[in-house]
Amino acid sequence: MLEVRNLSLAVRIDGRQVEAVSDLSLRLEPGRVLGLVGESGCGKSLTAQAMLRLGEHQGVEKTAGDILLDGESLFALDEPALRRVRGKRIAMVFQEPMTALNPVFSIGSQMMDVIRMHLDLDKTARRARAVQLLQDVGLEDAEGLLKQYPDALSGGMRQRVLIAIAMAADPDYIIADEPTTALDVSVQKRIIALLLNLQRQRGLGLLLVTHDFGLVAEMCDDVAVMYAGQIVERGTVAEIFDHPAHPYTRALMACRPEVSAPGAALPVIPGQVPPPGSWPAGCHFADRCELATDDCRRAAVAEDAWMDDAHRARCLRVLQC
Ligand SMILES: Nc1ncnc2c1ncn2[C@@H]1O[C@H](COP(=O)(O)OP(=O)(O)O)[C@@H](O)[C@H]1O
Ligand SMILES: [Mg+2]
C-alpha cells in the first residue's frame, strides 16, 4: 500500500515559507483507482509529486507527516534507494507529454535508458521490451517508432509513449497527473481507456489527478476532493455521487459538461481558489460558499464522518443539517 499520512508541504513565495498542502492523508491500494480532484491551484500536483519525493529542489519542503510504501517511509530512503522506487515501484505520468520527453533523444534511447536503469536485460532483450511496451500501449510500427524523435509524434502518441515508459519496469503504482488535459477530447477518451485497461490487467494502484469530476465518475473507485491544500471530502465514487456532502464537491459536480444543457455555457464556481499564504482562518471554501456562516469562518474545520466512516467531509454546515 502507498499511504500519505498527515502530510503538510510548504513552498517559498517571496522568500517566505508558506503552507501549500495541509495535513493531507490518502491511501492508494493495488487494483484500485483513486481520483484526486479539485480546481487548478488546490495543491494536487504538489501532493502527487511528493509521493515520489519530487519537487524538493523547487523549494517544496515537507513540514509534517509521512509517506509510506508498504509501511516504509519514503523520507528514510537515500538517493539510490529512491531511484529504485521511482519507476520500479511507483511511476509517474505527467500532464505535458512534450516537456516530459527529451526532444534531443530518440524514443528508443529514452525508453531503453529507463529499462536499463531498472531491469537486468542485455541489449537485445531491452530492445524487445521497448517494442513490446509500445505495442502494449497501442502504437503501431513500434520498431520504426524507436528511431523517431518526440517532435515527429502527435500529442496522443507522445502520451502513449510516456505511459509505455511508466510501465517499463512493471510498477505497482502509477501516479497520473492530469494525463489527458493537454489532449483533444477524442484522444483523451482513448488514453483514458488505455490507462484503465493497463490498470485492470496488471492490478495497479492508480492515482488519477484531475480537475474533471466527469473523469472521476468514469474511471475511479474512490475519490478525494481537494480544495486549497486540504482534502474536503473523500469516499467511494458511488457513495459521493449519490450523497455529495461538501458544497465544494457539489459545485464541482455541477460543472461537469455532461450535466449542463447541450450548447449552454459551462457553469463555473464564482471566485477563485485562494493561493498558499492567503487561506482563510476557518473553512478554506467559506468565501465561495453560499451556506457559510460565521461559525465556518471562525476556526479550522476538521474532517468528520458523514454517511459512514469511509465517507468523510470537512464541513460544519452539511454535518449539522
Ligand atoms: N515550487 C513552488 N513554489 C511556490 N509555489 C508553488 C510551487 N509549486 C506550486 N506552488 C503553488 O502552490 C499552489 C498549488 O499548486 P499545484 O499543486 O500545482 O496545484 P494544482 O496541481 O492543484 O493545480 C499554487 O498556488 C501554486 O502556485
Ligand atoms: Mg496540477
mmCIF file with all atom_site columns, C-alpha atoms in Angstrom, residues 76-206:
data_model
loop_
_atom_site.group_PDB
_atom_site.id
_atom_site.type_symbol
_atom_site.label_atom_id
_atom_site.label_alt_id
_atom_site.label_comp_id
_atom_site.label_asym_id
_atom_site.label_entity_id
_atom_site.label_seq_id
_atom_site.pdbx_PDB_ins_code
_atom_site.Cartn_x
_atom_site.Cartn_y
_atom_site.Cartn_z
_atom_site.occupancy
_atom_site.B_iso_or_equiv
_atom_site.pdbx_formal_charge
_atom_site.auth_seq_id
_atom_site.auth_comp_id
_atom_site.auth_asym_id
_atom_site.auth_atom_id
_atom_site.pdbx_PDB_model_num
ATOM 1   C CA . ALA A 1 76  ? 14.054  7.403  5.137   1.00 0.00 ? 76  ALA A CA 1
ATOM 2   C CA . LEU A 1 77  ? 15.428  6.445  1.703   1.00 0.00 ? 77  LEU A CA 1
ATOM 3   C CA . ASP A 1 78  ? 18.727  7.716  0.322   1.00 0.00 ? 78  ASP A CA 1
ATOM 4   C CA . GLU A 1 79  ? 19.019  8.862  -3.296  1.00 0.00 ? 79  GLU A CA 1
ATOM 5   C CA . PRO A 1 80  ? 19.948  5.448  -4.833  1.00 0.00 ? 80  PRO A CA 1
ATOM 6   C CA . ALA A 1 81  ? 17.091  3.723  -2.976  1.00 0.00 ? 81  ALA A CA 1
ATOM 7   C CA . LEU A 1 82  ? 14.728  6.470  -4.080  1.00 0.00 ? 82  LEU A CA 1
ATOM 8   C CA . ARG A 1 83  ? 15.762  5.992  -7.707  1.00 0.00 ? 83  ARG A CA 1
ATOM 9   C CA . ARG A 1 84  ? 14.876  2.306  -7.403  1.00 0.00 ? 84  ARG A CA 1
ATOM 10  C CA . VAL A 1 85  ? 11.445  3.173  -6.041  1.00 0.00 ? 85  VAL A CA 1
ATOM 11  C CA . ARG A 1 86  ? 10.799  5.687  -8.822  1.00 0.00 ? 86  ARG A CA 1
ATOM 12  C CA . GLY A 1 87  ? 9.813   3.772  -11.893 1.00 0.00 ? 87  GLY A CA 1
ATOM 13  C CA . LYS A 1 88  ? 10.089  0.315  -10.412 1.00 0.00 ? 88  LYS A CA 1
ATOM 14  C CA . ARG A 1 89  ? 7.543   0.631  -7.589  1.00 0.00 ? 89  ARG A CA 1
ATOM 15  C CA . ILE A 1 90  ? 5.864   3.963  -8.323  1.00 0.00 ? 90  ILE A CA 1
ATOM 16  C CA . ALA A 1 91  ? 5.812   5.544  -11.779 1.00 0.00 ? 91  ALA A CA 1
ATOM 17  C CA . MET A 1 92  ? 4.532   8.911  -12.868 1.00 0.00 ? 92  MET A CA 1
ATOM 18  C CA . VAL A 1 93  ? 2.696   10.081 -15.978 1.00 0.00 ? 93  VAL A CA 1
ATOM 19  C CA . PHE A 1 94  ? 2.756   13.851 -16.350 1.00 0.00 ? 94  PHE A CA 1
ATOM 20  C CA . GLN A 1 95  ? 0.352   16.263 -17.973 1.00 0.00 ? 95  GLN A CA 1
ATOM 21  C CA . GLU A 1 96  ? 2.630   17.640 -20.663 1.00 0.00 ? 96  GLU A CA 1
ATOM 22  C CA . PRO A 1 97  ? 3.897   14.854 -22.889 1.00 0.00 ? 97  PRO A CA 1
ATOM 23  C CA . MET A 1 98  ? 6.164   17.280 -24.721 1.00 0.00 ? 98  MET A CA 1
ATOM 24  C CA . THR A 1 99  ? 8.060   18.546 -21.705 1.00 0.00 ? 99  THR A CA 1
ATOM 25  C CA . ALA A 1 100 ? 8.260   15.108 -20.110 1.00 0.00 ? 100 ALA A CA 1
ATOM 26  C CA . LEU A 1 101 ? 10.056  13.685 -23.143 1.00 0.00 ? 101 LEU A CA 1
ATOM 27  C CA . ASN A 1 102 ? 13.507  14.937 -24.053 1.00 0.00 ? 102 ASN A CA 1
ATOM 28  C CA . PRO A 1 103 ? 13.421  16.388 -27.595 1.00 0.00 ? 103 PRO A CA 1
ATOM 29  C CA . VAL A 1 104 ? 17.067  15.600 -28.355 1.00 0.00 ? 104 VAL A CA 1
ATOM 30  C CA . PHE A 1 105 ? 16.912  11.834 -27.776 1.00 0.00 ? 105 PHE A CA 1
ATOM 31  C CA . SER A 1 106 ? 15.033  9.276  -29.831 1.00 0.00 ? 106 SER A CA 1
ATOM 32  C CA . ILE A 1 107 ? 12.037  7.471  -28.349 1.00 0.00 ? 107 ILE A CA 1
ATOM 33  C CA . GLY A 1 108 ? 14.067  4.257  -28.360 1.00 0.00 ? 108 GLY A CA 1
ATOM 34  C CA . SER A 1 109 ? 17.001  5.734  -26.492 1.00 0.00 ? 109 SER A CA 1
ATOM 35  C CA . GLN A 1 110 ? 14.726  7.265  -23.826 1.00 0.00 ? 110 GLN A CA 1
ATOM 36  C CA . MET A 1 111 ? 12.866  4.007  -23.358 1.00 0.00 ? 111 MET A CA 1
ATOM 37  C CA . MET A 1 112 ? 15.999  1.908  -23.272 1.00 0.00 ? 112 MET A CA 1
ATOM 38  C CA . ASP A 1 113 ? 17.517  4.238  -20.638 1.00 0.00 ? 113 ASP A CA 1
ATOM 39  C CA . VAL A 1 114 ? 14.610  3.585  -18.289 1.00 0.00 ? 114 VAL A CA 1
ATOM 40  C CA . ILE A 1 115 ? 14.658  -0.150 -18.970 1.00 0.00 ? 115 ILE A CA 1
ATOM 41  C CA . ARG A 1 116 ? 18.420  -0.286 -18.344 1.00 0.00 ? 116 ARG A CA 1
ATOM 42  C CA . MET A 1 117 ? 18.014  1.558  -15.054 1.00 0.00 ? 117 MET A CA 1
ATOM 43  C CA . HIS A 1 118 ? 15.507  -0.895 -13.641 1.00 0.00 ? 118 HIS A CA 1
ATOM 44  C CA . LEU A 1 119 ? 15.854  -4.248 -15.362 1.00 0.00 ? 119 LEU A CA 1
ATOM 45  C CA . ASP A 1 120 ? 18.830  -6.516 -15.797 1.00 0.00 ? 120 ASP A CA 1
ATOM 46  C CA . LEU A 1 121 ? 18.500  -7.224 -19.525 1.00 0.00 ? 121 LEU A CA 1
ATOM 47  C CA . ASP A 1 122 ? 21.002  -7.365 -22.387 1.00 0.00 ? 122 ASP A CA 1
ATOM 48  C CA . LYS A 1 123 ? 20.728  -5.006 -25.340 1.00 0.00 ? 123 LYS A CA 1
ATOM 49  C CA . THR A 1 124 ? 18.609  -7.301 -27.492 1.00 0.00 ? 124 THR A CA 1
ATOM 50  C CA . ALA A 1 125 ? 16.188  -8.002 -24.656 1.00 0.00 ? 125 ALA A CA 1
ATOM 51  C CA . ARG A 1 126 ? 15.951  -4.298 -23.816 1.00 0.00 ? 126 ARG A CA 1
ATOM 52  C CA . ARG A 1 127 ? 15.014  -3.523 -27.374 1.00 0.00 ? 127 ARG A CA 1
ATOM 53  C CA . ALA A 1 128 ? 12.453  -6.302 -27.447 1.00 0.00 ? 128 ALA A CA 1
ATOM 54  C CA . ARG A 1 129 ? 10.994  -4.982 -24.199 1.00 0.00 ? 129 ARG A CA 1
ATOM 55  C CA . ALA A 1 130 ? 10.711  -1.473 -25.657 1.00 0.00 ? 130 ALA A CA 1
ATOM 56  C CA . VAL A 1 131 ? 8.935   -2.801 -28.737 1.00 0.00 ? 131 VAL A CA 1
ATOM 57  C CA . GLN A 1 132 ? 6.564   -4.835 -26.581 1.00 0.00 ? 132 GLN A CA 1
ATOM 58  C CA . LEU A 1 133 ? 5.775   -1.829 -24.381 1.00 0.00 ? 133 LEU A CA 1
ATOM 59  C CA . LEU A 1 134 ? 4.963   0.350  -27.393 1.00 0.00 ? 134 LEU A CA 1
ATOM 60  C CA . GLN A 1 135 ? 2.665   -2.377 -28.710 1.00 0.00 ? 135 GLN A CA 1
ATOM 61  C CA . ASP A 1 136 ? 1.027   -2.691 -25.277 1.00 0.00 ? 136 ASP A CA 1
ATOM 62  C CA . VAL A 1 137 ? 0.029   0.977  -25.406 1.00 0.00 ? 137 VAL A CA 1
ATOM 63  C CA . GLY A 1 138 ? -1.484  0.565  -28.836 1.00 0.00 ? 138 GLY A CA 1
ATOM 64  C CA . LEU A 1 139 ? 1.226   2.119  -31.018 1.00 0.00 ? 139 LEU A CA 1
ATOM 65  C CA . GLU A 1 140 ? 1.758   0.672  -34.459 1.00 0.00 ? 140 GLU A CA 1
ATOM 66  C CA . ASP A 1 141 ? 5.115   0.177  -36.136 1.00 0.00 ? 141 ASP A CA 1
ATOM 67  C CA . ALA A 1 142 ? 6.899   0.022  -32.797 1.00 0.00 ? 142 ALA A CA 1
ATOM 68  C CA . GLU A 1 143 ? 10.239  -0.772 -34.476 1.00 0.00 ? 143 GLU A CA 1
ATOM 69  C CA . GLY A 1 144 ? 10.009  2.366  -36.589 1.00 0.00 ? 144 GLY A CA 1
ATOM 70  C CA . LEU A 1 145 ? 8.924   4.476  -33.621 1.00 0.00 ? 145 LEU A CA 1
ATOM 71  C CA . LEU A 1 146 ? 12.075  3.645  -31.663 1.00 0.00 ? 146 LEU A CA 1
ATOM 72  C CA . LYS A 1 147 ? 14.086  5.714  -34.160 1.00 0.00 ? 147 LYS A CA 1
ATOM 73  C CA . GLN A 1 148 ? 11.708  8.695  -34.110 1.00 0.00 ? 148 GLN A CA 1
ATOM 74  C CA . TYR A 1 149 ? 12.152  11.869 -32.065 1.00 0.00 ? 149 TYR A CA 1
ATOM 75  C CA . PRO A 1 150 ? 9.342   13.282 -29.871 1.00 0.00 ? 150 PRO A CA 1
ATOM 76  C CA . ASP A 1 151 ? 8.787   16.155 -32.351 1.00 0.00 ? 151 ASP A CA 1
ATOM 77  C CA . ALA A 1 152 ? 7.589   13.745 -35.011 1.00 0.00 ? 152 ALA A CA 1
ATOM 78  C CA . LEU A 1 153 ? 4.765   12.392 -32.810 1.00 0.00 ? 153 LEU A CA 1
ATOM 79  C CA . SER A 1 154 ? 1.279   13.738 -32.144 1.00 0.00 ? 154 SER A CA 1
ATOM 80  C CA . GLY A 1 155 ? 0.275   14.672 -28.577 1.00 0.00 ? 155 GLY A CA 1
ATOM 81  C CA . GLY A 1 156 ? -1.711  11.459 -28.184 1.00 0.00 ? 156 GLY A CA 1
ATOM 82  C CA . MET A 1 157 ? 1.193   9.314  -29.407 1.00 0.00 ? 157 MET A CA 1
ATOM 83  C CA . ARG A 1 158 ? 3.599   11.090 -27.064 1.00 0.00 ? 158 ARG A CA 1
ATOM 84  C CA . GLN A 1 159 ? 1.293   10.428 -24.133 1.00 0.00 ? 159 GLN A CA 1
ATOM 85  C CA . ARG A 1 160 ? 1.154   6.753  -25.122 1.00 0.00 ? 160 ARG A CA 1
ATOM 86  C CA . VAL A 1 161 ? 4.955   6.686  -25.177 1.00 0.00 ? 161 VAL A CA 1
ATOM 87  C CA . LEU A 1 162 ? 5.034   8.222  -21.690 1.00 0.00 ? 162 LEU A CA 1
ATOM 88  C CA . ILE A 1 163 ? 2.615   5.594  -20.445 1.00 0.00 ? 163 ILE A CA 1
ATOM 89  C CA . ALA A 1 164 ? 4.809   2.902  -22.047 1.00 0.00 ? 164 ALA A CA 1
ATOM 90  C CA . ILE A 1 165 ? 7.828   4.365  -20.231 1.00 0.00 ? 165 ILE A CA 1
ATOM 91  C CA . ALA A 1 166 ? 5.876   4.417  -16.964 1.00 0.00 ? 166 ALA A CA 1
ATOM 92  C CA . MET A 1 167 ? 5.065   0.718  -17.449 1.00 0.00 ? 167 MET A CA 1
ATOM 93  C CA . ALA A 1 168 ? 8.666   -0.166 -18.373 1.00 0.00 ? 168 ALA A CA 1
ATOM 94  C CA . ALA A 1 169 ? 9.671   -1.710 -15.045 1.00 0.00 ? 169 ALA A CA 1
ATOM 95  C CA . ASP A 1 170 ? 6.241   -3.108 -14.135 1.00 0.00 ? 170 ASP A CA 1
ATOM 96  C CA . PRO A 1 171 ? 5.487   -0.680 -11.305 1.00 0.00 ? 171 PRO A CA 1
ATOM 97  C CA . ASP A 1 172 ? 2.903   -1.380 -8.616  1.00 0.00 ? 172 ASP A CA 1
ATOM 98  C CA . TYR A 1 173 ? 1.582   2.167  -8.554  1.00 0.00 ? 173 TYR A CA 1
ATOM 99  C CA . ILE A 1 174 ? 1.067   4.826  -11.201 1.00 0.00 ? 174 ILE A CA 1
ATOM 100 C CA . ILE A 1 175 ? 0.548   8.471  -10.430 1.00 0.00 ? 175 ILE A CA 1
ATOM 101 C CA . ALA A 1 176 ? -1.043  10.190 -13.412 1.00 0.00 ? 176 ALA A CA 1
ATOM 102 C CA . ASP A 1 177 ? -1.176  13.975 -13.065 1.00 0.00 ? 177 ASP A CA 1
ATOM 103 C CA . GLU A 1 178 ? -3.815  15.325 -15.486 1.00 0.00 ? 178 GLU A CA 1
ATOM 104 C CA . PRO A 1 179 ? -2.646  12.792 -18.085 1.00 0.00 ? 179 PRO A CA 1
ATOM 105 C CA . THR A 1 180 ? -5.145  13.867 -20.723 1.00 0.00 ? 180 THR A CA 1
ATOM 106 C CA . THR A 1 181 ? -5.646  17.573 -20.050 1.00 0.00 ? 181 THR A CA 1
ATOM 107 C CA . ALA A 1 182 ? -3.373  18.690 -22.893 1.00 0.00 ? 182 ALA A CA 1
ATOM 108 C CA . LEU A 1 183 ? -5.060  16.429 -25.476 1.00 0.00 ? 183 LEU A CA 1
ATOM 109 C CA . ASP A 1 184 ? -8.084  16.670 -27.799 1.00 0.00 ? 184 ASP A CA 1
ATOM 110 C CA . VAL A 1 185 ? -11.298 15.249 -26.364 1.00 0.00 ? 185 VAL A CA 1
ATOM 111 C CA . SER A 1 186 ? -11.395 12.234 -28.688 1.00 0.00 ? 186 SER A CA 1
ATOM 112 C CA . VAL A 1 187 ? -7.760  11.404 -27.942 1.00 0.00 ? 187 VAL A CA 1
ATOM 113 C CA . GLN A 1 188 ? -8.434  11.890 -24.208 1.00 0.00 ? 188 GLN A CA 1
ATOM 114 C CA . LYS A 1 189 ? -11.026 9.142  -24.238 1.00 0.00 ? 189 LYS A CA 1
ATOM 115 C CA . ARG A 1 190 ? -8.688  6.675  -25.887 1.00 0.00 ? 190 ARG A CA 1
ATOM 116 C CA . ILE A 1 191 ? -5.835  7.442  -23.498 1.00 0.00 ? 191 ILE A CA 1
ATOM 117 C CA . ILE A 1 192 ? -8.153  7.020  -20.510 1.00 0.00 ? 192 ILE A CA 1
ATOM 118 C CA . ALA A 1 193 ? -9.372  3.684  -21.868 1.00 0.00 ? 193 ALA A CA 1
ATOM 119 C CA . LEU A 1 194 ? -5.755  2.609  -22.303 1.00 0.00 ? 194 LEU A CA 1
ATOM 120 C CA . LEU A 1 195 ? -4.793  3.601  -18.751 1.00 0.00 ? 195 LEU A CA 1
ATOM 121 C CA . LEU A 1 196 ? -7.784  1.778  -17.279 1.00 0.00 ? 196 LEU A CA 1
ATOM 122 C CA . ASN A 1 197 ? -7.058  -1.324 -19.317 1.00 0.00 ? 197 ASN A CA 1
ATOM 123 C CA . LEU A 1 198 ? -3.466  -1.467 -18.136 1.00 0.00 ? 198 LEU A CA 1
ATOM 124 C CA . GLN A 1 199 ? -4.572  -0.768 -14.572 1.00 0.00 ? 199 GLN A CA 1
ATOM 125 C CA . ARG A 1 200 ? -7.035  -3.670 -14.587 1.00 0.00 ? 200 ARG A CA 1
ATOM 126 C CA . GLN A 1 201 ? -4.780  -6.132 -16.404 1.00 0.00 ? 201 GLN A CA 1
ATOM 127 C CA . ARG A 1 202 ? -1.898  -5.545 -14.046 1.00 0.00 ? 202 ARG A CA 1
ATOM 128 C CA . GLY A 1 203 ? -3.769  -4.820 -10.829 1.00 0.00 ? 203 GLY A CA 1
ATOM 129 C CA . LEU A 1 204 ? -2.075  -1.443 -10.481 1.00 0.00 ? 204 LEU A CA 1
ATOM 130 C CA . GLY A 1 205 ? -2.896  1.113  -7.856  1.00 0.00 ? 205 GLY A CA 1
ATOM 131 C CA . LEU A 1 206 ? -3.614  4.258  -9.873  1.00 0.00 ? 206 LEU A CA 1
#
